[in-house]
PDB file of C-alpha atoms in Angstrom:
ATOM      1  CA  MET Q 324       2.863  54.252   7.927  1.00 87.00           C
ATOM      2  CA  THR Q 325      -1.559  53.663   9.686  1.00 93.00           C
ATOM      3  CA  TRP Q 326      -1.271  50.170  11.427  1.00 94.00           C
ATOM      4  CA  ARG Q 327      -3.433  49.346   8.309  1.00 94.00           C
ATOM      5  CA  GLU Q 328      -0.464  50.119   6.257  1.00 93.00           C
ATOM      6  CA  LEU Q 329       2.325  47.586   8.791  1.00 90.00           C
ATOM      7  CA  ARG Q 330      -0.319  45.155   8.546  1.00 89.00           C
ATOM      8  CA  VAL Q 331      -0.682  44.419   4.790  1.00 90.00           C
ATOM      9  CA  PHE Q 332       3.389  44.837   4.188  1.00 88.00           C
ATOM     10  CA  LEU Q 333       3.895  41.989   7.004  1.00 86.00           C
ATOM     11  CA  ARG Q 334       1.190  40.149   5.675  1.00 86.00           C
ATOM     12  CA  TYR Q 335       2.495  40.692   1.991  1.00 89.00           C
ATOM     13  CA  LEU Q 336       6.363  40.244   2.912  1.00 87.00           C
ATOM     14  CA  PRO Q 337       8.026  37.535   0.893  1.00 85.00           C
ATOM     15  CA  HIS Q 338       7.892  33.986   2.938  1.00 75.00           C
ATOM     16  CA  ASP Q 339      11.615  33.890   2.512  1.00 74.00           C
ATOM     17  CA  SER Q 340      11.972  37.129   4.382  1.00 81.00           C
ATOM     18  CA  ALA Q 341      14.105  37.532   8.303  1.00 81.00           C
ATOM     19  CA  THR Q 342      10.235  38.947   9.208  1.00 84.00           C
ATOM     20  CA  ALA Q 343       8.941  36.236   8.043  1.00 80.00           C
ATOM     21  CA  ARG Q 344      11.131  33.609   9.521  1.00 79.00           C
ATOM     22  CA  ALA Q 345      11.092  35.308  12.920  1.00 82.00           C
ATOM     23  CA  VAL Q 346       7.188  35.267  12.606  1.00 80.00           C
ATOM     24  CA  ARG Q 347       7.110  31.616  11.607  1.00 79.00           C
ATOM     25  CA  GLY Q 348       9.941  31.124  14.785  1.00 82.00           C
ATOM     26  CA  ALA Q 349      12.321  28.950  11.344  1.00 76.00           C
ATOM     27  CA  SER Q 350      16.281  28.220  10.965  1.00 75.00           C
ATOM     28  CA  PRO Q 351      17.455  29.778   8.379  1.00 72.00           C
ATOM     29  CA  GLU Q 352      18.693  26.403   7.804  1.00 74.00           C
ATOM     30  CA  GLU Q 353      14.587  24.845   7.927  1.00 73.00           C
ATOM     31  CA  GLU Q 354      13.852  27.865   4.992  1.00 73.00           C
ATOM     32  CA  LEU Q 355      16.495  26.760   3.053  1.00 77.00           C
ATOM     33  CA  TRP Q 356      15.077  23.405   2.371  1.00 80.00           C
ATOM     34  CA  THR Q 357      11.438  25.044   0.246  1.00 79.00           C
ATOM     35  CA  LEU Q 358      10.116  22.229  -1.721  1.00 83.00           C
ATOM     36  CA  VAL Q 359      12.503  23.164  -4.982  1.00 87.00           C
ATOM     37  CA  PRO Q 360      15.631  22.008  -3.025  1.00 88.00           C
ATOM     38  CA  GLN Q 361      13.456  19.202  -2.069  1.00 89.00           C
ATOM     39  CA  LEU Q 362      13.024  18.355  -4.883  1.00 93.00           C
ATOM     40  CA  LEU Q 363      16.443  18.772  -6.820  1.00 94.00           C
ATOM     41  CA  ALA Q 364      18.133  16.640  -4.161  1.00 93.00           C
ATOM     42  CA  ALA Q 365      15.178  14.219  -4.183  1.00 93.00           C
ATOM     43  CA  ALA Q 366      16.280  13.989  -8.440  1.00 96.00           C
ATOM     44  CA  VAL Q 367      20.047  14.397  -7.924  1.00 96.00           C
ATOM     45  CA  ASP Q 368      19.552  10.697  -5.208  1.00 95.00           C
ATOM     46  CA  ALA Q 369      17.371   9.047  -7.698  1.00 95.00           C
ATOM     47  CA  ILE Q 370      20.154   9.777 -10.560  1.00 96.00           C
ATOM     48  CA  ARG Q 371      23.174   8.878  -7.688  1.00 95.00           C
ATOM     49  CA  GLU Q 372      21.091   5.233  -7.477  1.00 94.00           C
ATOM     50  CA  ASN Q 373      20.037   4.651 -11.457  1.00 95.00           C
ATOM     51  CA  THR Q 374      24.224   4.871 -11.608  1.00 93.00           C
ATOM     52  CA  PHE Q 375      24.734   3.178  -9.256  1.00 92.00           C
ATOM     53  CA  ALA Q 376      22.327   0.478 -10.259  1.00 91.00           C
ATOM     54  CA  THR Q 377      23.612   0.602 -13.630  1.00 92.00           C
ATOM     55  CA  ILE Q 378      27.217   0.068 -12.536  1.00 90.00           C
ATOM     56  CA  LYS Q 379      26.627  -2.693 -10.745  1.00 89.00           C
ATOM     57  CA  LEU Q 380      23.902  -4.812 -12.710  1.00 89.00           C
ATOM     58  CA  HIS Q 381      26.443  -3.627 -15.593  1.00 87.00           C
ATOM     59  CA  GLY Q 382      30.149  -3.903 -14.609  1.00 85.00           C
ATOM     60  CA  ASP Q 383      32.988  -6.865 -14.061  1.00 85.00           C
ATOM     61  CA  PRO Q 384      31.716  -8.095 -10.704  1.00 83.00           C
ATOM     62  CA  LYS Q 385      35.192  -8.558  -9.528  1.00 84.00           C
ATOM     63  CA  ARG Q 386      35.234  -4.955  -9.265  1.00 84.00           C
ATOM     64  CA  THR Q 387      31.746  -3.735  -8.071  1.00 82.00           C
ATOM     65  CA  GLY Q 388      31.362  -6.217  -5.623  1.00 82.00           C
ATOM     66  CA  ARG Q 389      32.481  -4.484  -2.586  1.00 84.00           C
ATOM     67  CA  LEU Q 390      30.577  -1.219  -4.380  1.00 84.00           C
ATOM     68  CA  LYS Q 391      28.277   0.432  -1.532  1.00 87.00           C
ATOM     69  CA  PRO Q 392      25.149   2.106  -2.920  1.00 88.00           C
ATOM     70  CA  PRO Q 393      25.471   6.084  -2.229  1.00 91.00           C
ATOM     71  CA  ALA Q 394      24.237   7.810   0.448  1.00 90.00           C
ATOM     72  CA  PRO Q 395      21.336   9.901   0.216  1.00 90.00           C
ATOM     73  CA  ILE Q 396      21.779  14.048   0.128  1.00 88.00           C
ATOM     74  CA  SER Q 397      21.625  14.972   3.782  1.00 86.00           C
ATOM     75  CA  ARG Q 398      18.025  16.471   4.391  1.00 82.00           C
ATOM     76  CA  PRO Q 399      17.174  19.373   7.284  1.00 75.00           C
ATOM     77  CA  GLY Q 400      15.484  17.099  10.160  1.00 70.00           C
ATOM     78  CA  VAL Q 401      15.781  13.589   8.703  1.00 74.00           C
ATOM     79  CA  GLU Q 402      18.563  11.402  10.482  1.00 75.00           C
ATOM     80  CA  GLN Q 403      21.668  10.188   8.954  1.00 73.00           C
ATOM     81  CA  ARG Q 404      20.823   6.075   8.261  1.00 69.00           C
ATOM     82  CA  LYS Q 405      23.084   3.747  10.769  1.00 69.00           C
ATOM     83  CA  ALA Q 406      25.906   1.823   9.853  1.00 63.00           C
ATOM     84  CA  ASN Q 407      24.865  -1.064   8.712  1.00 62.00           C
ATOM     85  CA  ASN Q 408      25.768  -3.794  12.523  1.00 60.00           C
ATOM     86  CA  VAL Q 409      27.016  -6.740  10.105  1.00 60.00           C
ATOM     87  CA  ILE Q 410      28.948  -8.938  11.379  1.00 54.00           C
ATOM     88  CA  ARG Q 411      30.526 -10.996   8.580  1.00 58.00           C
ATOM     89  CA  PHE Q 412      31.568 -14.740  10.538  1.00 54.00           C
ATOM     90  CA  GLY Q 413      34.714 -16.721   8.837  1.00 54.00           C
ATOM     91  CA  GLY Q 414      36.309 -16.358   4.956  1.00 55.00           C
ATOM     92  CA  ARG Q 415      39.551 -14.256   5.031  1.00 55.00           C
ATOM     93  CA  HIS Q 416      38.601 -12.917   8.090  1.00 55.00           C
ATOM     94  CA  GLY Q 417      39.254 -15.233  10.714  1.00 56.00           C
ATOM     95  CA  SER Q 418      37.375 -18.158  12.627  1.00 57.00           C
ATOM     96  CA  GLY Q 419      33.761 -16.796  13.144  1.00 62.00           C
ATOM     97  CA  ALA Q 420      34.156 -17.779  16.453  1.00 65.00           C
ATOM     98  CA  ALA Q 421      36.110 -15.772  17.428  1.00 66.00           C
ATOM     99  CA  GLN Q 422      34.479 -12.382  16.230  1.00 66.00           C
ATOM    100  CA  LEU Q 423      31.290 -13.624  17.608  1.00 66.00           C
ATOM    101  CA  ALA Q 424      33.348 -13.952  21.111  1.00 69.00           C
ATOM    102  CA  ALA Q 425      34.159 -10.716  20.363  1.00 69.00           C
ATOM    103  CA  VAL Q 426      30.554  -9.607  20.190  1.00 70.00           C
ATOM    104  CA  PHE Q 427      28.960 -10.532  23.329  1.00 74.00           C
ATOM    105  CA  GLY Q 428      32.595  -9.892  25.213  1.00 73.00           C
ATOM    106  CA  ARG Q 429      33.676 -13.729  25.767  1.00 70.00           C
ATOM    107  CA  PRO Q 430      36.440 -15.939  24.726  1.00 66.00           C
ATOM    108  CA  ALA Q 431      35.831 -18.097  22.395  1.00 57.00           C
ATOM    109  CA  ALA Q 432      35.030 -21.230  23.135  1.00 58.00           C
ATOM    110  CA  ASN Q 433      37.767 -23.644  20.826  1.00 54.00           C
ATOM    111  CA  GLN Q 434      40.786 -20.828  22.188  1.00 52.00           C
TER     112      GLN Q 434
END
């Protein structure tokens, strides 16, 4: 094989070949998420969100009241959404003052 043949061979290797990945310095996980899998994941996320919205809007409020939206499919390079640190005070969980005191690390004023 001549140098020219080798250069042409390497130039026209398939995009997903091991040699092409090594030249680009990409990890196998990043290479798996090409355009088509990204679009499919986006389509699945949209369908799941649409299903959630449909159930939430047309379902029984007693049964769907605590229903949480679906988490998106994890993708490489994209951080997962952090859990909401929303503190709910009062209600059936007890005094809001005690919960607030636990957050700030001080005893509640009414204790």
